[in-house]
Amino acid sequence: MRYHPHEILLQDARKMPELWRLAVGVVLVIVTWFALGLLSDLLVLPAVLALTGDADLFGGNDAAGMAVLLGNFLYAIIAVGLVLQMLHGRSLGSLVGPRDRVLRQWWQVVRILLVLVCVVVVLPPYDMGEPVVAQLTFGRWLLLLPLSLVLVLIQVSAEEILFRGYLQQGLAARFRSPLVWLLLPSLLFGMGHYMPQEAGDNAWLIVASATLYGMLMADLTARAGSLGPAIAVHFINNVWSLLVVASPSSLNGLALYLHPFAMDDVAALRPWLLVDLMVLLVTWLAARVAIRA
């Protein structure tokens, strides 16, 4: 496996590779993230509620609630940055990768994935067995789109910084085997998508799909030597699944359309999970081609 570029990200991580630092750091990231989110809730939520009258802060089923949920991921980025400085003596930039490399690879992957999205949209099938359901009017969706894109970028960047950045690099600095640093963060990432109330009997299939996704993004990051490609793939994926056609079960407040079935609909959803798996594999391969260009 061509993981030599991974060393670009591991140079600073290997200066303080102790596992206790990583373990304490994970706890501090979670605590700091929670504390900053709580402080934000105390300061920001009253203003949000005053402007909107109500906001679904748990399900994200309206625009205000979804914006707050996505915006809270900014505190995860801040938390990782603070922990890196305090425990590891390194910067957030060293975790993400060299700036020019990150931006170049991000754009290379975004560009090829936009072409891939257009191809998928043009090719059949043209519905999901039933027509998608309108969620926002096109005018309102378009008005919210610039902010929505920024919020999704914050959310996916936070997840990549935490899982393919802090956890992956922390483990790779200590263990050379990809089975450790590729698999363990991916399992945690997958479990973060365990939603039994929304997904019902599909919950563990979604966990398995998210775990595989994490492994592919870990592989892509190690091949790229930056988080740029993984952030790009995650961004395009979540723009589609959160802003274009979202689940009617939750996290749909900024979406233009909704799927015609809920996440716990076993008969309807499971065939589409297989389609999602195929799209994920093609997306991963396309991203690998992009960073080699």
Short mmCIF file of the C-alpha atoms (twelve columns), coordinates in Angstrom:
data_MODEL
# 
_entry.id   MODEL 
# 
loop_
_atom_site.group_PDB 
_atom_site.id 
_atom_site.type_symbol 
_atom_site.label_atom_id 
_atom_site.label_alt_id 
_atom_site.label_comp_id 
_atom_site.label_asym_id 
_atom_site.label_seq_id 
_atom_site.Cartn_x 
_atom_site.Cartn_y 
_atom_site.Cartn_z 
_atom_site.pdbx_PDB_model_num 
ATOM 1   C CA . MET A 1   0.000   0.000  0.000   1 
ATOM 2   C CA . ARG A 2   1.321   3.448  -0.925  1 
ATOM 3   C CA . TYR A 3   1.070   5.138  2.429   1 
ATOM 4   C CA . HIS A 4   4.352   7.050  2.246   1 
ATOM 5   C CA . PRO A 5   2.553   10.450 2.085   1 
ATOM 6   C CA . HIS A 6   1.073   9.667  5.495   1 
ATOM 7   C CA . GLU A 7   4.498   10.507 6.942   1 
ATOM 8   C CA . ILE A 8   3.836   14.175 6.120   1 
ATOM 9   C CA . LEU A 9   1.106   14.141 8.763   1 
ATOM 10  C CA . LEU A 10  2.994   11.975 11.248  1 
ATOM 11  C CA . GLN A 11  6.197   14.001 11.615  1 
ATOM 12  C CA . ASP A 12  4.824   16.177 14.413  1 
ATOM 13  C CA . ALA A 13  2.654   13.397 15.855  1 
ATOM 14  C CA . ARG A 14  5.729   11.213 16.461  1 
ATOM 15  C CA . LYS A 15  7.331   13.826 18.703  1 
ATOM 16  C CA . MET A 16  4.892   12.955 21.525  1 
ATOM 17  C CA . PRO A 17  3.400   9.562  20.615  1 
ATOM 18  C CA . GLU A 18  2.464   8.343  24.105  1 
ATOM 19  C CA . LEU A 19  -0.890  6.590  24.210  1 
ATOM 20  C CA . TRP A 20  -1.805  8.243  27.497  1 
ATOM 21  C CA . ARG A 21  -1.631  11.622 25.751  1 
ATOM 22  C CA . LEU A 22  -4.034  10.403 23.089  1 
ATOM 23  C CA . ALA A 23  -6.421  8.910  25.654  1 
ATOM 24  C CA . VAL A 24  -6.409  12.028 27.840  1 
ATOM 25  C CA . GLY A 25  -6.668  14.169 24.732  1 
ATOM 26  C CA . VAL A 26  -9.805  12.385 23.523  1 
ATOM 27  C CA . VAL A 27  -11.450 12.940 26.904  1 
ATOM 28  C CA . LEU A 28  -10.427 16.617 26.911  1 
ATOM 29  C CA . VAL A 29  -11.729 17.117 23.372  1 
ATOM 30  C CA . ILE A 30  -15.131 15.690 24.338  1 
ATOM 31  C CA . VAL A 31  -15.316 17.713 27.567  1 
ATOM 32  C CA . THR A 32  -14.202 20.940 25.866  1 
ATOM 33  C CA . TRP A 33  -16.583 20.409 22.966  1 
ATOM 34  C CA . PHE A 34  -19.458 19.836 25.385  1 
ATOM 35  C CA . ALA A 35  -18.522 22.848 27.535  1 
ATOM 36  C CA . LEU A 36  -18.259 25.202 24.559  1 
ATOM 37  C CA . GLY A 37  -21.552 23.896 23.199  1 
ATOM 38  C CA . LEU A 38  -23.228 24.439 26.558  1 
ATOM 39  C CA . LEU A 39  -21.871 27.976 26.777  1 
ATOM 40  C CA . SER A 40  -23.082 28.632 23.241  1 
ATOM 41  C CA . ASP A 41  -26.527 27.300 24.128  1 
ATOM 42  C CA . LEU A 42  -26.716 29.735 27.028  1 
ATOM 43  C CA . LEU A 43  -25.617 32.704 24.917  1 
ATOM 44  C CA . VAL A 44  -26.874 31.970 21.401  1 
ATOM 45  C CA . LEU A 45  -30.016 29.873 21.761  1 
ATOM 46  C CA . PRO A 46  -32.140 32.613 23.338  1 
ATOM 47  C CA . ALA A 47  -31.442 34.782 20.293  1 
ATOM 48  C CA . VAL A 48  -32.225 31.910 17.898  1 
ATOM 49  C CA . LEU A 49  -35.473 31.132 19.664  1 
ATOM 50  C CA . ALA A 50  -36.406 34.821 19.770  1 
ATOM 51  C CA . LEU A 51  -35.923 35.075 16.003  1 
ATOM 52  C CA . THR A 52  -37.555 31.794 15.028  1 
ATOM 53  C CA . GLY A 53  -40.038 31.196 17.822  1 
ATOM 54  C CA . ASP A 54  -39.015 27.534 17.903  1 
ATOM 55  C CA . ALA A 55  -36.172 25.291 16.754  1 
ATOM 56  C CA . ASP A 56  -35.793 21.526 16.634  1 
ATOM 57  C CA . LEU A 57  -32.405 21.301 18.344  1 
ATOM 58  C CA . PHE A 58  -32.399 17.520 18.618  1 
ATOM 59  C CA . GLY A 59  -33.760 16.274 15.302  1 
ATOM 60  C CA . GLY A 60  -32.701 19.148 13.054  1 
ATOM 61  C CA . ASN A 61  -36.071 19.061 11.331  1 
ATOM 62  C CA . ASP A 62  -36.226 22.798 10.758  1 
ATOM 63  C CA . ALA A 63  -33.719 25.265 9.332   1 
ATOM 64  C CA . ALA A 64  -32.842 26.974 12.622  1 
ATOM 65  C CA . GLY A 65  -32.375 23.728 14.528  1 
ATOM 66  C CA . MET A 66  -30.284 22.201 11.756  1 
ATOM 67  C CA . ALA A 67  -28.102 25.314 11.573  1 
ATOM 68  C CA . VAL A 68  -27.444 25.167 15.313  1 
ATOM 69  C CA . LEU A 69  -26.621 21.441 15.181  1 
ATOM 70  C CA . LEU A 70  -24.148 21.879 12.319  1 
ATOM 71  C CA . GLY A 71  -22.666 25.039 13.793  1 
ATOM 72  C CA . ASN A 72  -21.874 23.248 17.044  1 
ATOM 73  C CA . PHE A 73  -19.230 21.226 15.200  1 
ATOM 74  C CA . LEU A 74  -17.100 24.370 15.158  1 
ATOM 75  C CA . TYR A 75  -16.495 23.762 18.860  1 
ATOM 76  C CA . ALA A 76  -15.079 20.322 18.068  1 
ATOM 77  C CA . ILE A 77  -12.479 21.944 15.809  1 
ATOM 78  C CA . ILE A 78  -11.630 24.463 18.534  1 
ATOM 79  C CA . ALA A 79  -11.424 21.671 21.114  1 
ATOM 80  C CA . VAL A 80  -8.998  19.607 19.010  1 
ATOM 81  C CA . GLY A 81  -6.879  22.690 18.357  1 
ATOM 82  C CA . LEU A 82  -6.630  23.499 22.072  1 
ATOM 83  C CA . VAL A 83  -5.775  19.906 23.022  1 
ATOM 84  C CA . LEU A 84  -3.105  19.710 20.333  1 
ATOM 85  C CA . GLN A 85  -1.422  22.812 21.743  1 
ATOM 86  C CA . MET A 86  -1.672  21.781 25.391  1 
ATOM 87  C CA . LEU A 87  -0.863  18.050 25.212  1 
ATOM 88  C CA . HIS A 88  1.061   17.541 21.983  1 
ATOM 89  C CA . GLY A 89  2.836   20.824 21.325  1 
ATOM 90  C CA . ARG A 90  1.602   21.009 17.749  1 
ATOM 91  C CA . SER A 91  -0.764  23.143 15.723  1 
ATOM 92  C CA . LEU A 92  -4.091  22.336 14.119  1 
ATOM 93  C CA . GLY A 93  -2.488  23.095 10.769  1 
ATOM 94  C CA . SER A 94  0.036   20.282 11.246  1 
ATOM 95  C CA . LEU A 95  -2.898  17.904 11.774  1 
ATOM 96  C CA . VAL A 96  -4.680  18.951 8.580   1 
ATOM 97  C CA . GLY A 97  -1.561  19.067 6.419   1 
ATOM 98  C CA . PRO A 98  0.412   21.659 4.448   1 
ATOM 99  C CA . ARG A 99  -1.975  24.407 3.368   1 
ATOM 100 C CA . ASP A 100 -1.135  24.358 -0.348  1 
ATOM 101 C CA . ARG A 101 -1.414  20.585 -0.432  1 
ATOM 102 C CA . VAL A 102 -4.754  20.602 1.407   1 
ATOM 103 C CA . LEU A 103 -6.336  23.223 -0.845  1 
ATOM 104 C CA . ARG A 104 -4.982  21.719 -4.061  1 
ATOM 105 C CA . GLN A 105 -6.128  18.208 -3.227  1 
ATOM 106 C CA . TRP A 106 -9.479  19.426 -1.898  1 
ATOM 107 C CA . TRP A 107 -10.226 21.158 -5.176  1 
ATOM 108 C CA . GLN A 108 -8.963  18.233 -7.273  1 
ATOM 109 C CA . VAL A 109 -11.364 15.878 -5.515  1 
ATOM 110 C CA . VAL A 110 -14.320 18.288 -5.428  1 
ATOM 111 C CA . ARG A 111 -13.956 18.902 -9.142  1 
ATOM 112 C CA . ILE A 112 -14.027 15.233 -10.131 1 
ATOM 113 C CA . LEU A 113 -16.860 14.442 -7.688  1 
ATOM 114 C CA . LEU A 114 -19.031 17.225 -9.086  1 
ATOM 115 C CA . VAL A 115 -18.684 15.596 -12.498 1 
ATOM 116 C CA . LEU A 116 -19.539 12.228 -10.939 1 
ATOM 117 C CA . VAL A 117 -22.644 13.691 -9.252  1 
ATOM 118 C CA . CYS A 118 -23.831 15.113 -12.576 1 
ATOM 119 C CA . VAL A 119 -23.380 11.708 -14.233 1 
ATOM 120 C CA . VAL A 120 -25.326 9.941  -11.454 1 
ATOM 121 C CA . VAL A 121 -28.156 12.478 -11.699 1 
ATOM 122 C CA . VAL A 122 -28.399 12.121 -15.468 1 
ATOM 123 C CA . LEU A 123 -28.382 8.319  -15.480 1 
ATOM 124 C CA . PRO A 124 -31.469 6.242  -14.509 1 
ATOM 125 C CA . PRO A 125 -33.254 5.480  -12.275 1 
ATOM 126 C CA . TYR A 126 -34.864 8.899  -11.996 1 
ATOM 127 C CA . ASP A 127 -36.699 8.341  -8.725  1 
ATOM 128 C CA . MET A 128 -36.495 6.123  -5.629  1 
ATOM 129 C CA . GLY A 129 -39.540 4.040  -6.409  1 
ATOM 130 C CA . GLU A 130 -41.706 6.965  -5.361  1 
ATOM 131 C CA . PRO A 131 -41.228 10.682 -6.012  1 
ATOM 132 C CA . VAL A 132 -39.129 12.666 -3.548  1 
ATOM 133 C CA . VAL A 133 -41.071 15.027 -1.295  1 
ATOM 134 C CA . ALA A 134 -40.589 18.801 -1.396  1 
ATOM 135 C CA . GLN A 135 -39.190 20.176 1.878   1 
ATOM 136 C CA . LEU A 136 -38.188 23.825 1.316   1 
ATOM 137 C CA . THR A 137 -39.315 26.055 -1.511  1 
ATOM 138 C CA . PHE A 138 -36.545 26.532 -4.055  1 
ATOM 139 C CA . GLY A 139 -36.308 30.249 -3.300  1 
ATOM 140 C CA . ARG A 140 -35.879 29.735 0.447   1 
ATOM 141 C CA . TRP A 141 -33.435 26.868 -0.120  1 
ATOM 142 C CA . LEU A 142 -31.359 29.019 -2.472  1 
ATOM 143 C CA . LEU A 143 -31.373 31.905 -0.007  1 
ATOM 144 C CA . LEU A 144 -30.109 29.615 2.765   1 
ATOM 145 C CA . LEU A 145 -27.633 27.752 0.539   1 
ATOM 146 C CA . PRO A 146 -24.492 29.898 1.134   1 
ATOM 147 C CA . LEU A 147 -24.842 29.543 4.915   1 
ATOM 148 C CA . SER A 148 -25.817 25.882 4.559   1 
ATOM 149 C CA . LEU A 149 -22.665 25.115 2.557   1 
ATOM 150 C CA . VAL A 150 -20.456 26.802 5.149   1 
ATOM 151 C CA . LEU A 151 -22.147 24.877 7.966   1 
ATOM 152 C CA . VAL A 152 -21.756 21.543 6.191   1 
ATOM 153 C CA . LEU A 153 -18.089 22.347 5.538   1 
ATOM 154 C CA . ILE A 154 -17.625 23.036 9.259   1 
ATOM 155 C CA . GLN A 155 -19.356 19.772 10.192  1 
ATOM 156 C CA . VAL A 156 -17.406 17.519 7.825   1 
ATOM 157 C CA . SER A 157 -14.107 19.252 8.608   1 
ATOM 158 C CA . ALA A 158 -14.675 18.683 12.321  1 
ATOM 159 C CA . GLU A 159 -15.348 14.971 11.842  1 
ATOM 160 C CA . GLU A 160 -12.324 14.497 9.592   1 
ATOM 161 C CA . ILE A 161 -10.089 16.482 11.958  1 
ATOM 162 C CA . LEU A 162 -11.205 14.330 14.884  1 
ATOM 163 C CA . PHE A 163 -11.276 10.860 13.277  1 
ATOM 164 C CA . ARG A 164 -8.899  10.927 10.281  1 
ATOM 165 C CA . GLY A 165 -6.772  13.562 11.974  1 
ATOM 166 C CA . TYR A 166 -6.385  13.382 15.735  1 
ATOM 167 C CA . LEU A 167 -7.271  9.713  16.308  1 
ATOM 168 C CA . GLN A 168 -5.699  8.283  13.170  1 
ATOM 169 C CA . GLN A 169 -2.455  10.215 13.503  1 
ATOM 170 C CA . GLY A 170 -2.235  9.569  17.236  1 
ATOM 171 C CA . LEU A 171 -2.494  5.823  16.685  1 
ATOM 172 C CA . ALA A 172 -0.286  5.791  13.578  1 
ATOM 173 C CA . ALA A 173 2.451   7.601  15.515  1 
ATOM 174 C CA . ARG A 174 2.524   4.668  17.921  1 
ATOM 175 C CA . PHE A 175 1.505   1.686  15.755  1 
ATOM 176 C CA . ARG A 176 2.805   1.079  12.238  1 
ATOM 177 C CA . SER A 177 0.124   -1.464 11.322  1 
ATOM 178 C CA . PRO A 178 -2.747  0.042  9.295   1 
ATOM 179 C CA . LEU A 179 -5.035  -2.470 10.999  1 
ATOM 180 C CA . VAL A 180 -4.763  -0.302 14.136  1 
ATOM 181 C CA . TRP A 181 -4.903  3.282  12.885  1 
ATOM 182 C CA . LEU A 182 -7.225  2.558  9.952   1 
ATOM 183 C CA . LEU A 183 -9.701  0.316  11.750  1 
ATOM 184 C CA . LEU A 184 -10.119 1.672  15.297  1 
ATOM 185 C CA . PRO A 185 -11.052 5.291  14.427  1 
ATOM 186 C CA . SER A 186 -13.379 3.945  11.730  1 
ATOM 187 C CA . LEU A 187 -15.193 1.730  14.225  1 
ATOM 188 C CA . LEU A 188 -15.688 4.728  16.519  1 
ATOM 189 C CA . PHE A 189 -16.861 6.791  13.555  1 
ATOM 190 C CA . GLY A 190 -19.334 4.067  12.648  1 
ATOM 191 C CA . MET A 191 -20.693 3.838  16.187  1 
ATOM 192 C CA . GLY A 192 -21.233 7.589  16.103  1 
ATOM 193 C CA . HIS A 193 -23.862 6.881  13.439  1 
ATOM 194 C CA . TYR A 194 -25.792 4.397  15.568  1 
ATOM 195 C CA . MET A 195 -29.359 5.753  15.632  1 
ATOM 196 C CA . PRO A 196 -31.724 2.989  16.751  1 
ATOM 197 C CA . GLN A 197 -34.665 5.325  17.338  1 
ATOM 198 C CA . GLU A 198 -34.544 6.743  13.815  1 
ATOM 199 C CA . ALA A 199 -33.213 3.721  11.908  1 
ATOM 200 C CA . GLY A 200 -34.819 0.800  13.738  1 
ATOM 201 C CA . ASP A 201 -33.699 -2.540 12.279  1 
ATOM 202 C CA . ASN A 202 -31.491 -0.686 9.797   1 
ATOM 203 C CA . ALA A 203 -29.365 0.878  12.568  1 
ATOM 204 C CA . TRP A 204 -26.508 -1.642 12.468  1 
ATOM 205 C CA . LEU A 205 -26.389 -1.637 8.665   1 
ATOM 206 C CA . ILE A 206 -25.925 2.126  8.788   1 
ATOM 207 C CA . VAL A 207 -23.155 1.651  11.379  1 
ATOM 208 C CA . ALA A 208 -21.458 -0.885 9.088   1 
ATOM 209 C CA . SER A 209 -21.745 1.490  6.136   1 
ATOM 210 C CA . ALA A 210 -20.303 4.397  8.149   1 
ATOM 211 C CA . THR A 211 -17.453 2.181  9.400   1 
ATOM 212 C CA . LEU A 212 -16.537 1.210  5.847   1 
ATOM 213 C CA . TYR A 213 -16.748 4.867  4.871   1 
ATOM 214 C CA . GLY A 214 -14.328 5.725  7.681   1 
ATOM 215 C CA . MET A 215 -11.874 3.061  6.528   1 
ATOM 216 C CA . LEU A 216 -11.940 4.335  2.952   1 
ATOM 217 C CA . MET A 217 -11.368 7.908  4.122   1 
ATOM 218 C CA . ALA A 218 -8.524  6.739  6.367   1 
ATOM 219 C CA . ASP A 219 -6.939  5.012  3.370   1 
ATOM 220 C CA . LEU A 220 -7.440  8.118  1.230   1 
ATOM 221 C CA . THR A 221 -5.873  10.358 3.877   1 
ATOM 222 C CA . ALA A 222 -2.821  8.111  4.203   1 
ATOM 223 C CA . ARG A 223 -2.372  8.125  0.432   1 
ATOM 224 C CA . ALA A 224 -2.856  11.902 0.168   1 
ATOM 225 C CA . GLY A 225 -0.739  13.178 3.053   1 
ATOM 226 C CA . SER A 226 -3.458  15.675 3.977   1 
ATOM 227 C CA . LEU A 227 -7.076  15.792 5.134   1 
ATOM 228 C CA . GLY A 228 -8.075  17.719 2.004   1 
ATOM 229 C CA . PRO A 229 -9.405  14.762 -0.037  1 
ATOM 230 C CA . ALA A 230 -11.336 13.202 2.868   1 
ATOM 231 C CA . ILE A 231 -12.918 16.569 3.697   1 
ATOM 232 C CA . ALA A 232 -13.832 16.995 0.018   1 
ATOM 233 C CA . VAL A 233 -15.492 13.555 -0.253  1 
ATOM 234 C CA . HIS A 234 -17.330 14.065 3.037   1 
ATOM 235 C CA . PHE A 235 -18.424 17.543 1.933   1 
ATOM 236 C CA . ILE A 236 -19.926 16.455 -1.382  1 
ATOM 237 C CA . ASN A 237 -21.586 13.454 0.264   1 
ATOM 238 C CA . ASN A 238 -23.184 15.528 3.028   1 
ATOM 239 C CA . VAL A 239 -24.211 18.371 0.738   1 
ATOM 240 C CA . TRP A 240 -26.241 15.800 -1.172  1 
ATOM 241 C CA . SER A 241 -27.610 13.929 1.846   1 
ATOM 242 C CA . LEU A 242 -28.304 16.969 4.059   1 
ATOM 243 C CA . LEU A 243 -29.032 19.791 1.618   1 
ATOM 244 C CA . VAL A 244 -30.421 18.190 -1.544  1 
ATOM 245 C CA . VAL A 245 -32.313 14.978 -0.637  1 
ATOM 246 C CA . ALA A 246 -32.413 14.239 3.105   1 
ATOM 247 C CA . SER A 247 -34.060 11.647 5.310   1 
ATOM 248 C CA . PRO A 248 -37.547 12.484 6.564   1 
ATOM 249 C CA . SER A 249 -36.535 10.982 9.938   1 
ATOM 250 C CA . SER A 250 -34.083 13.685 11.057  1 
ATOM 251 C CA . LEU A 251 -31.435 16.243 10.016  1 
ATOM 252 C CA . ASN A 252 -33.490 17.586 7.119   1 
ATOM 253 C CA . GLY A 253 -34.166 21.211 8.055   1 
ATOM 254 C CA . LEU A 254 -31.953 22.643 5.281   1 
ATOM 255 C CA . ALA A 255 -32.864 20.121 2.557   1 
ATOM 256 C CA . LEU A 256 -34.621 20.894 -0.700  1 
ATOM 257 C CA . TYR A 257 -36.264 17.451 -0.868  1 
ATOM 258 C CA . LEU A 258 -36.938 14.471 1.410   1 
ATOM 259 C CA . HIS A 259 -36.656 10.767 0.640   1 
ATOM 260 C CA . PRO A 260 -40.057 9.099  0.124   1 
ATOM 261 C CA . PHE A 261 -39.331 6.667  2.980   1 
ATOM 262 C CA . ALA A 262 -37.968 6.866  6.525   1 
ATOM 263 C CA . MET A 263 -34.691 5.409  7.812   1 
ATOM 264 C CA . ASP A 264 -36.473 2.586  9.632   1 
ATOM 265 C CA . ASP A 265 -38.286 1.373  6.506   1 
ATOM 266 C CA . VAL A 266 -36.448 -1.928 6.016   1 
ATOM 267 C CA . ALA A 267 -37.988 -2.981 2.704   1 
ATOM 268 C CA . ALA A 268 -37.457 0.392  1.028   1 
ATOM 269 C CA . LEU A 269 -34.108 1.439  2.479   1 
ATOM 270 C CA . ARG A 270 -31.969 -1.688 2.318   1 
ATOM 271 C CA . PRO A 271 -31.720 -1.865 -1.499  1 
ATOM 272 C CA . TRP A 272 -30.633 1.779  -1.482  1 
ATOM 273 C CA . LEU A 273 -27.958 1.062  1.114   1 
ATOM 274 C CA . LEU A 274 -26.405 -1.257 -1.457  1 
ATOM 275 C CA . VAL A 275 -26.599 1.525  -4.043  1 
ATOM 276 C CA . ASP A 276 -24.970 3.900  -1.555  1 
ATOM 277 C CA . LEU A 277 -22.187 1.363  -1.048  1 
ATOM 278 C CA . MET A 278 -21.514 1.211  -4.771  1 
ATOM 279 C CA . VAL A 279 -21.515 5.014  -5.031  1 
ATOM 280 C CA . LEU A 280 -19.142 5.213  -2.058  1 
ATOM 281 C CA . LEU A 281 -16.654 2.833  -3.670  1 
ATOM 282 C CA . VAL A 282 -16.784 4.725  -6.973  1 
ATOM 283 C CA . THR A 283 -16.356 8.015  -5.103  1 
ATOM 284 C CA . TRP A 284 -13.323 6.694  -3.226  1 
ATOM 285 C CA . LEU A 285 -11.727 5.442  -6.448  1 
ATOM 286 C CA . ALA A 286 -12.454 8.750  -8.175  1 
ATOM 287 C CA . ALA A 287 -10.811 10.652 -5.305  1 
ATOM 288 C CA . ARG A 288 -7.733  8.423  -5.537  1 
ATOM 289 C CA . VAL A 289 -7.496  9.139  -9.251  1 
ATOM 290 C CA . ALA A 290 -7.892  12.865 -8.590  1 
ATOM 291 C CA . ILE A 291 -4.994  13.122 -6.147  1 
ATOM 292 C CA . ARG A 292 -2.736  11.194 -8.502  1 
ATOM 293 C CA . ALA A 293 -3.423  13.598 -11.379 1 
# 
